[in-house]
XYZ file of C-alpha atoms in Angstrom:
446
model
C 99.705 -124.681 99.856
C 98.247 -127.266 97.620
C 97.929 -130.470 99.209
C 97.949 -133.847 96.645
C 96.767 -136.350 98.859
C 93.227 -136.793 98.225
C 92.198 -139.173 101.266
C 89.724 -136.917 103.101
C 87.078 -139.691 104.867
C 89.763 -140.656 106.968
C 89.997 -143.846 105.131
C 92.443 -145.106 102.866
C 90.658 -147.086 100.918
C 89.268 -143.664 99.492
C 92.850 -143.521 97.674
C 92.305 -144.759 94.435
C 95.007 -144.985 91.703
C 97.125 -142.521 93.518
C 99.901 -139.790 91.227
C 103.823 -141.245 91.247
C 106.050 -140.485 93.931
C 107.428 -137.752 91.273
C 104.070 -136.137 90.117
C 103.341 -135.163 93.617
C 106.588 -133.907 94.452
C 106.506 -131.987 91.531
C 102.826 -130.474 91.909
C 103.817 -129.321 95.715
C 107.530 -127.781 94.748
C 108.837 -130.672 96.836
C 112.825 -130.317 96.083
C 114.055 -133.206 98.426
C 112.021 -136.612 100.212
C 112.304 -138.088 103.498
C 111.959 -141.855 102.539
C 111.100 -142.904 106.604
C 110.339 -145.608 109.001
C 110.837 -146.848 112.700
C 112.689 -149.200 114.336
C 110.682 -151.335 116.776
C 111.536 -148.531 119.707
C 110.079 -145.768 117.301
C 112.879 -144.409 116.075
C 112.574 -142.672 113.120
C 114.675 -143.504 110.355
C 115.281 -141.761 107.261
C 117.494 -141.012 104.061
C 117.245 -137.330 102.449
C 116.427 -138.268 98.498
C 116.446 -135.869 95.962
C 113.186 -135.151 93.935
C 115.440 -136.249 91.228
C 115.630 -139.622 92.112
C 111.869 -139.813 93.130
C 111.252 -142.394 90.079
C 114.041 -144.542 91.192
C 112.865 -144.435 94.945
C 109.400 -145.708 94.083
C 110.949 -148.449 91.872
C 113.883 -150.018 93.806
C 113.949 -148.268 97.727
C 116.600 -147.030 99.452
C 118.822 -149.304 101.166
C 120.032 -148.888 105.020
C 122.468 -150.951 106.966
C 119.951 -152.760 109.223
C 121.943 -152.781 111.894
C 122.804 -149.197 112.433
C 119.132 -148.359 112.163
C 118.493 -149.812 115.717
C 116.264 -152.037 116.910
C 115.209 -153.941 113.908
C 116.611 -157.291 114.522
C 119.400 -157.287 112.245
C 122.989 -157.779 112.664
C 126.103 -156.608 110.862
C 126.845 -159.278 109.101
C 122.838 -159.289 107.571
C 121.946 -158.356 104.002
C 120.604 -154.285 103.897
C 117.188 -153.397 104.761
C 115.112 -151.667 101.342
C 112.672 -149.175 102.563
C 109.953 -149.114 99.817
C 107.802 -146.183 99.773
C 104.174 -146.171 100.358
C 103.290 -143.287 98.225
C 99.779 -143.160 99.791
C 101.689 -141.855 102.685
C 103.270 -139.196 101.092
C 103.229 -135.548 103.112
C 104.739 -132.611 101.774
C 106.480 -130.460 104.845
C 107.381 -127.205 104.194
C 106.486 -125.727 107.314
C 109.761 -127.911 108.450
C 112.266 -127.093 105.337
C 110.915 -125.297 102.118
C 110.356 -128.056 99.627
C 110.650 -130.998 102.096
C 108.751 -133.989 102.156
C 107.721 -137.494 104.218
C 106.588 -140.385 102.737
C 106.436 -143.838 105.046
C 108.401 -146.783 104.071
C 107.632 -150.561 104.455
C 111.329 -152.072 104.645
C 111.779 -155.077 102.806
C 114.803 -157.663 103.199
C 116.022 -159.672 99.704
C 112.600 -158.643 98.380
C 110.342 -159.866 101.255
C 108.805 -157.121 103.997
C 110.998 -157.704 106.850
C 108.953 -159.090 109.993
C 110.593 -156.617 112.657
C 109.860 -153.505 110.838
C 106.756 -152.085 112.830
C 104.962 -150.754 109.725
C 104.958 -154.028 108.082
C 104.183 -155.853 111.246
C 101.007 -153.421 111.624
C 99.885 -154.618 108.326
C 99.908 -158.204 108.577
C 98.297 -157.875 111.810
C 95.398 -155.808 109.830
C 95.166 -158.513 107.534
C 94.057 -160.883 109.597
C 90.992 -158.816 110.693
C 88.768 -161.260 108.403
C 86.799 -158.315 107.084
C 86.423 -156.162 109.925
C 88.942 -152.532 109.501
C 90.149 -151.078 112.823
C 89.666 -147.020 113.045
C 91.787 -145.384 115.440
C 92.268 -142.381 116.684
C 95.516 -141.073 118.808
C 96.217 -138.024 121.711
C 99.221 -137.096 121.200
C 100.452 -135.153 124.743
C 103.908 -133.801 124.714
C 105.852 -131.541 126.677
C 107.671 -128.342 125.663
C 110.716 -127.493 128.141
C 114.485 -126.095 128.272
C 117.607 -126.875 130.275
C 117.727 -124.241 133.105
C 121.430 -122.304 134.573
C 122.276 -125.340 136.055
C 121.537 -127.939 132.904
C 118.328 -129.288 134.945
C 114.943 -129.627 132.750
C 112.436 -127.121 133.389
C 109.194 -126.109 131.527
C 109.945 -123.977 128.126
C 107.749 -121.203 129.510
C 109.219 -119.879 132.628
C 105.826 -118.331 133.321
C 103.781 -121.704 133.096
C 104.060 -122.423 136.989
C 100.621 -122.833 138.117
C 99.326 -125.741 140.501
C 96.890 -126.463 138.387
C 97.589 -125.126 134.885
C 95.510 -127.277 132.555
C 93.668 -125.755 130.058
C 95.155 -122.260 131.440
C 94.461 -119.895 128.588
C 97.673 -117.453 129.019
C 100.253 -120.644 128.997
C 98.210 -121.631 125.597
C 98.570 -118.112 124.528
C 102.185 -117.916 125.164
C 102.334 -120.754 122.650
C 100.307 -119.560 120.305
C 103.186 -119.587 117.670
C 104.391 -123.074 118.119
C 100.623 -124.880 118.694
C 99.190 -122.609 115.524
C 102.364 -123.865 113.345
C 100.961 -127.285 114.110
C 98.041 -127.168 113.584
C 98.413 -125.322 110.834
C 100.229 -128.003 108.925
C 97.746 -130.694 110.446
C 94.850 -128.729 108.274
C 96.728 -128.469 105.760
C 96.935 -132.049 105.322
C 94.247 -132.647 105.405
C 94.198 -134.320 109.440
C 91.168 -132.371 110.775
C 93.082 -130.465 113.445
C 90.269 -130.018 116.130
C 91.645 -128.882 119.840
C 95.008 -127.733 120.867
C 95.149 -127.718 124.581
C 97.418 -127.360 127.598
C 97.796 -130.415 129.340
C 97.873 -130.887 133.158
C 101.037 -130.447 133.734
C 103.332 -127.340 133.458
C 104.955 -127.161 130.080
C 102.630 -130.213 128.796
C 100.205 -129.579 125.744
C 98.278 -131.892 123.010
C 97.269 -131.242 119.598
C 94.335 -133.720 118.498
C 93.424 -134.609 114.758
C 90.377 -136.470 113.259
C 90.704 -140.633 113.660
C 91.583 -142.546 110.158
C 91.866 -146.061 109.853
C 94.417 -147.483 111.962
C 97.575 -147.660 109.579
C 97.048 -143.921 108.440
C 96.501 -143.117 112.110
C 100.285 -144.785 113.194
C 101.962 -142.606 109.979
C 100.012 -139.423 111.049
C 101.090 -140.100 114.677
C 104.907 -140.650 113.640
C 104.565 -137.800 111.562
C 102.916 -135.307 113.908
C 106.170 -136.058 116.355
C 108.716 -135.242 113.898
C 106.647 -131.978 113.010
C 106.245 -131.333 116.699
C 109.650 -131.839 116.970
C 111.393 -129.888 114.547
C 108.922 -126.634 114.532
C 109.471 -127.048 118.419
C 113.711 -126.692 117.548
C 112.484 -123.921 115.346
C 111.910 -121.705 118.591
C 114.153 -122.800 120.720
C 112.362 -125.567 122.558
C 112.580 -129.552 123.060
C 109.643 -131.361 122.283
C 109.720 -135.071 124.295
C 107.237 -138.011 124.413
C 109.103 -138.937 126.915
C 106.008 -140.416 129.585
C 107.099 -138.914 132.892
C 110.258 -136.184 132.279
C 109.146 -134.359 135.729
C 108.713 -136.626 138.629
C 105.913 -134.538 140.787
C 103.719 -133.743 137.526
C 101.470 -135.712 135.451
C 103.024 -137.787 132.655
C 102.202 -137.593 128.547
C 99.624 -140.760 127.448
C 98.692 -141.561 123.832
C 95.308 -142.704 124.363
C 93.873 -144.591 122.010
C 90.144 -144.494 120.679
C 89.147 -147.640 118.657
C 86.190 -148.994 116.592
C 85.681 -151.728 114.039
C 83.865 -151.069 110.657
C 82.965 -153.059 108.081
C 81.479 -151.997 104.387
C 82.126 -148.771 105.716
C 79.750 -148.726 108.634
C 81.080 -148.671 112.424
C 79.709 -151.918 113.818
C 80.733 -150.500 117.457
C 77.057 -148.657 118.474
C 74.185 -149.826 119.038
C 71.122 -147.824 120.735
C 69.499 -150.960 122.007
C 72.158 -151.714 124.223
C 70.785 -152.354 127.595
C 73.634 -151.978 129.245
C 73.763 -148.262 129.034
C 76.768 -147.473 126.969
C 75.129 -147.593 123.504
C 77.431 -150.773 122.399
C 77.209 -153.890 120.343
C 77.756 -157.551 121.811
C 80.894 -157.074 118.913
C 81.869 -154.150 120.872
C 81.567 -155.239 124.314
C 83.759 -158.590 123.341
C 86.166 -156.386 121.903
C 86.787 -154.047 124.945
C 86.524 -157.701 127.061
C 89.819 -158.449 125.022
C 91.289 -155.674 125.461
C 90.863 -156.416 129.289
C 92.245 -159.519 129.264
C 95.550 -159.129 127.722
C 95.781 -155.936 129.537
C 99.158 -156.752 131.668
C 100.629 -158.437 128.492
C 99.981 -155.580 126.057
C 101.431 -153.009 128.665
C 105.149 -153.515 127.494
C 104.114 -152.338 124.525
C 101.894 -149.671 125.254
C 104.017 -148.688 127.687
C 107.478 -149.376 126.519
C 110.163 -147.803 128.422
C 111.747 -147.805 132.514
C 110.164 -144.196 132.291
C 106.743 -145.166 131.782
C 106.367 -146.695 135.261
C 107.155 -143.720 136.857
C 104.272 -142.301 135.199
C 101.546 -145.510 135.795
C 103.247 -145.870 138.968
C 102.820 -142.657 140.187
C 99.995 -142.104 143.310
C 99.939 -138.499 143.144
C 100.866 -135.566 141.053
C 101.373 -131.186 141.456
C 97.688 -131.217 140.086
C 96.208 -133.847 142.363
C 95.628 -136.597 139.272
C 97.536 -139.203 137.346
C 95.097 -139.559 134.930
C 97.113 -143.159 134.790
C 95.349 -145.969 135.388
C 96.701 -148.885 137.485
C 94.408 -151.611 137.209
C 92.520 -152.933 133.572
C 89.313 -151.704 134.836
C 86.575 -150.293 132.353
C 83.428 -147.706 132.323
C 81.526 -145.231 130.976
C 82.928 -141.279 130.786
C 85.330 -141.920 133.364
C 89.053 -141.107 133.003
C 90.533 -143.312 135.882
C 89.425 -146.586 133.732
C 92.052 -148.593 131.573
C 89.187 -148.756 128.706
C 86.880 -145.767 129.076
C 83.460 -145.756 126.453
C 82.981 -142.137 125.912
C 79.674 -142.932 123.429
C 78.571 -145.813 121.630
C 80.998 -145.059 118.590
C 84.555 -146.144 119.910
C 86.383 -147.699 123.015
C 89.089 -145.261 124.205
C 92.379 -147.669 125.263
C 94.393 -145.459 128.198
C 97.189 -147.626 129.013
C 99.735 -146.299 126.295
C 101.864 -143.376 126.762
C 103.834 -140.842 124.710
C 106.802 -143.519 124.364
C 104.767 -146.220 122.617
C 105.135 -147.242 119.095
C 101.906 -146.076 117.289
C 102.358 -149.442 114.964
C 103.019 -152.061 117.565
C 100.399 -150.488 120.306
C 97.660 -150.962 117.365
C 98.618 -154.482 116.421
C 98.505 -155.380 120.040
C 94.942 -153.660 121.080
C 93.359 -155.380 117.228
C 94.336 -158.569 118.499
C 93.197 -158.545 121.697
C 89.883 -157.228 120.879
C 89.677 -159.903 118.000
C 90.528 -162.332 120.452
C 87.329 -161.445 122.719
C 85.252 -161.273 119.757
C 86.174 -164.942 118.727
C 86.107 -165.890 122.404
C 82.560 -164.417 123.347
C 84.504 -162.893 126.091
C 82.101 -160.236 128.503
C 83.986 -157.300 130.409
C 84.048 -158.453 134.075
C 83.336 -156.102 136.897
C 85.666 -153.827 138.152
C 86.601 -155.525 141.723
C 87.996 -158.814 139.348
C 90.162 -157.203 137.407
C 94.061 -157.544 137.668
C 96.606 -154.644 138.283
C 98.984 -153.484 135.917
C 102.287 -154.545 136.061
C 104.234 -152.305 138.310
C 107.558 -152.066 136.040
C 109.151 -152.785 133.003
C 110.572 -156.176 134.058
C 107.035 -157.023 135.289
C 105.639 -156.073 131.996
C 108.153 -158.103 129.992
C 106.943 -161.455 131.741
C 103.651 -160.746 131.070
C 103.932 -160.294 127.714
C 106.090 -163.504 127.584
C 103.242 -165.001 129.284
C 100.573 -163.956 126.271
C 100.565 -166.142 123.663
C 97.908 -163.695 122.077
C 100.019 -160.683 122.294
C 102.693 -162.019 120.596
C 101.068 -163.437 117.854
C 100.299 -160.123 117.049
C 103.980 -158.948 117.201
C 104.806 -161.878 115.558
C 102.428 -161.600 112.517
C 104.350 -161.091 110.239
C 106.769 -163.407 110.905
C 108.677 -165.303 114.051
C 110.819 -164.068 116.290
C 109.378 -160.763 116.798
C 107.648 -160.958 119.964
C 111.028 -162.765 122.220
C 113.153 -159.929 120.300
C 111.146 -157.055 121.543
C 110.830 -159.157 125.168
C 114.578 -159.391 125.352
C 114.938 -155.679 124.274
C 112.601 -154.645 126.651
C 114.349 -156.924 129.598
C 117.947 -155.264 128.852
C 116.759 -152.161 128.897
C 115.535 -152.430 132.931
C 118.424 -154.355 133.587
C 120.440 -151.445 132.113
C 118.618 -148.594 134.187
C 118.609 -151.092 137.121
C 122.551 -151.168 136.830
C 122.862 -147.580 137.489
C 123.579 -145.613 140.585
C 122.194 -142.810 140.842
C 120.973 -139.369 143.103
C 117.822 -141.451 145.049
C 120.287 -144.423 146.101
C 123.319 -141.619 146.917
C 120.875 -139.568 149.058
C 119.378 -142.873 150.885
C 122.505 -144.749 151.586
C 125.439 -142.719 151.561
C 125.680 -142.363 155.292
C 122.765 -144.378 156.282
C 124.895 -147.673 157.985
């Protein structure tokens, strides 16, 4: 298939004076548009526009009732949310639906970008990078799984029961048609599809792609779930980012691998570094911030009740987590919040398949900006704190971060004690509910 988009350095500043909304559509047989974009929990959101109406969609948006999107921080009573489409973002699907495409929306209320949209909140937070771009890249681990006789959740491949099945080259064979779909569609894109791998859990697999600067890296990231997703339907299957869906195997991260460039150099290596890691003074205060606001970002890398279960977790089937528990940092070494694989990029462990792609960047640049402007220097291990051990714990530290929300609220106030009170709810929610562990503890235990 032909593929429009001619941003190929993973970098979108290499998209000049991009084709209308229409012209593209028209040069990839695109018959319908999916003008999208997520609420703060990652939802995504989307209206089904005909190719038709392409013209008018770049113009004017589509409108949505803000409220019935989600968690956006709108009311009924508030004016409708415009999503305006970013038609650098655009991504024909036809691997979905024949003549289907994406393009990402920046929502706009009464004219203005609207604060609580995550895209929009990503950007500002960008902005205020004072000439330095953030790169990113993104794992995305997922697993593939089925209800069983008796409704329970089970692995999609009934065969995939191993101890230790990562990397097991029959379960990755058995999915040859769903992984090869993907990555199929990731080439064709033009997203560098480089490893598709089973994960180390039964049922659990990821499906890497080149890193981009950070805002391309979030859409790609949304995008590769909803493909995931629906080719995943296609065969019968349920695709979930959900962190920890079985409670004795390992759970799904999105690890995060970061770098700052400016003029389009990577100011992250340097081979002088005595230290051993091949990093700059920038770099090292930049993984030093990321340290520090460790607990605080964690509610956002880390978003749901689930997620705890995963970082929480002290063993697994396979004998590893692969979750770390404490902000600790080093070299090639997986059990470390912030591991430094090479001199080129910081890899950020702490977020899992739940996170927002958007938020979890805008978080991690403003830490790391704040260590840069701080001169802060990555302590040793031994002094650094835990994680916080639940939602509820992770809530109050975010509260406690005046850093971290700054960055949610960047693009305007209120953000930050929204997404803390969402957050909060939801564990008092889950908290509120009896369930199997408390019936087969205390039933008949006074």
């Amino acid at each position: 298939m032909t593929v429009t988009d001619p941003r190929t350095d993973g970098s979108r500043t290499a998209l000049a004076a991009p084709a209308s909304l229409a012209e593209r559509a028209a040069a990839d047989g695109t018959r319908f548009l999916l003008a999208l974009f997520v609420d703060l929990t990652g939802k995504p959101c989307a209206k089904l526009v005909p190719v038709e109406c392409a013209d008018e969609l770049e113009r004017e948006g589509v409108g949505f009732a803000g409220y019935a999107v989600g968690a956006i921080g709108q009311q009924p009573c508030d004016p409708d949310l415009i999503a305006i489409p970013d038609v650098a973002s655009y991504t024909p699907l036809p691997w979905v639906r024949e003549g289907l495409a994406l393009v990402h929306c920046d929502p706009h209320v009464e004219g203005r970008p609207w604060p609580y949209a995550p895209r929009v909140l990503l950007k500002a937070m960008l902005a205020k990078a004072a000439g330095l771009e953030l790169m990113a890249g993104a794992e995305v681990e997922y697993f593939l799984v089925a209800r069983d006789e008796h409704g329970g959740l089970r692995p999609a491949d009934v065969l995939d029961d191993g101890v230790r099945p990562c990397y097991d080259a029959r379960g990755l064979t058995r999915m040859y048609d769903h992984l090869t779909a993907v990555s199929t569609a990731m080439n064709a894109l033009g997203w560098g599809n480089y490893a598709n791998d089973h994960e180390d859990a039964n049922g659990q697999f990821e499906q890497n792609f080149a890193y981009a600067d950070a805002l391309t890296t979030a859409d790609r990231v949304i995008t590769a779930r909803y493909l995931i997703s629906m080719l995943a339907e296609q065969r019968g299957m349920t695709a979930t980012f959900m962190p920890k869906p079985f409670a004795d195997r390992t759970g799904s991260g999105m690890h995060l691998h970061l770098s700052l460039w400016s003029d389009g150099s990577s100011r992250f290596p340097d081979d002088a570094d005595g230290r051993g890691h091949g990093l700059s003074d920038l770099a090292y205060r930049f993984l030093a911030g990321l340290l520090e606001h460790a607990p605080g970002m964690q509610a956002v890398l880390a978003p749901t009740v689930n997620s705890y279960k995963r970082t929480g977790a002290t063993s697994t089937r396979s004998g590893a987590t692969w979750s770390p528990r404490r902000a600790t940092w080093g070299g090639n070494d997986r059990t470390h919040l912030v591991r430094v694989p090479d001199g080129h990029r910081v890899e950020l462990r702490g977020g899992d398949g739940a996170a927002n792609p958007y938020l979890a960047l805008a978080v991690a640049l403003a830490a790391g900006l704040d260590g840069i402007d701080r001169q802060l220097e990555p302590d040793a291990p031994d002094e650094r704190p835990e994680l916080p051990p639940t939602l509820l714990h992770a809530v109050e530290a975010l509260r406690a971060d005046a850093v971290v929300g700054k960055a949610l609220d960047a693009a305007g106030p209120g953000v930050a004690e929204y997404f803390a009170t969402l957050k909060r709810e939801e564990f008092l929610d889950w908290h509120g509910t009896v369930g199997s562990w408390e019936h087969d503890r205390y039933l008949t235990a006074f």
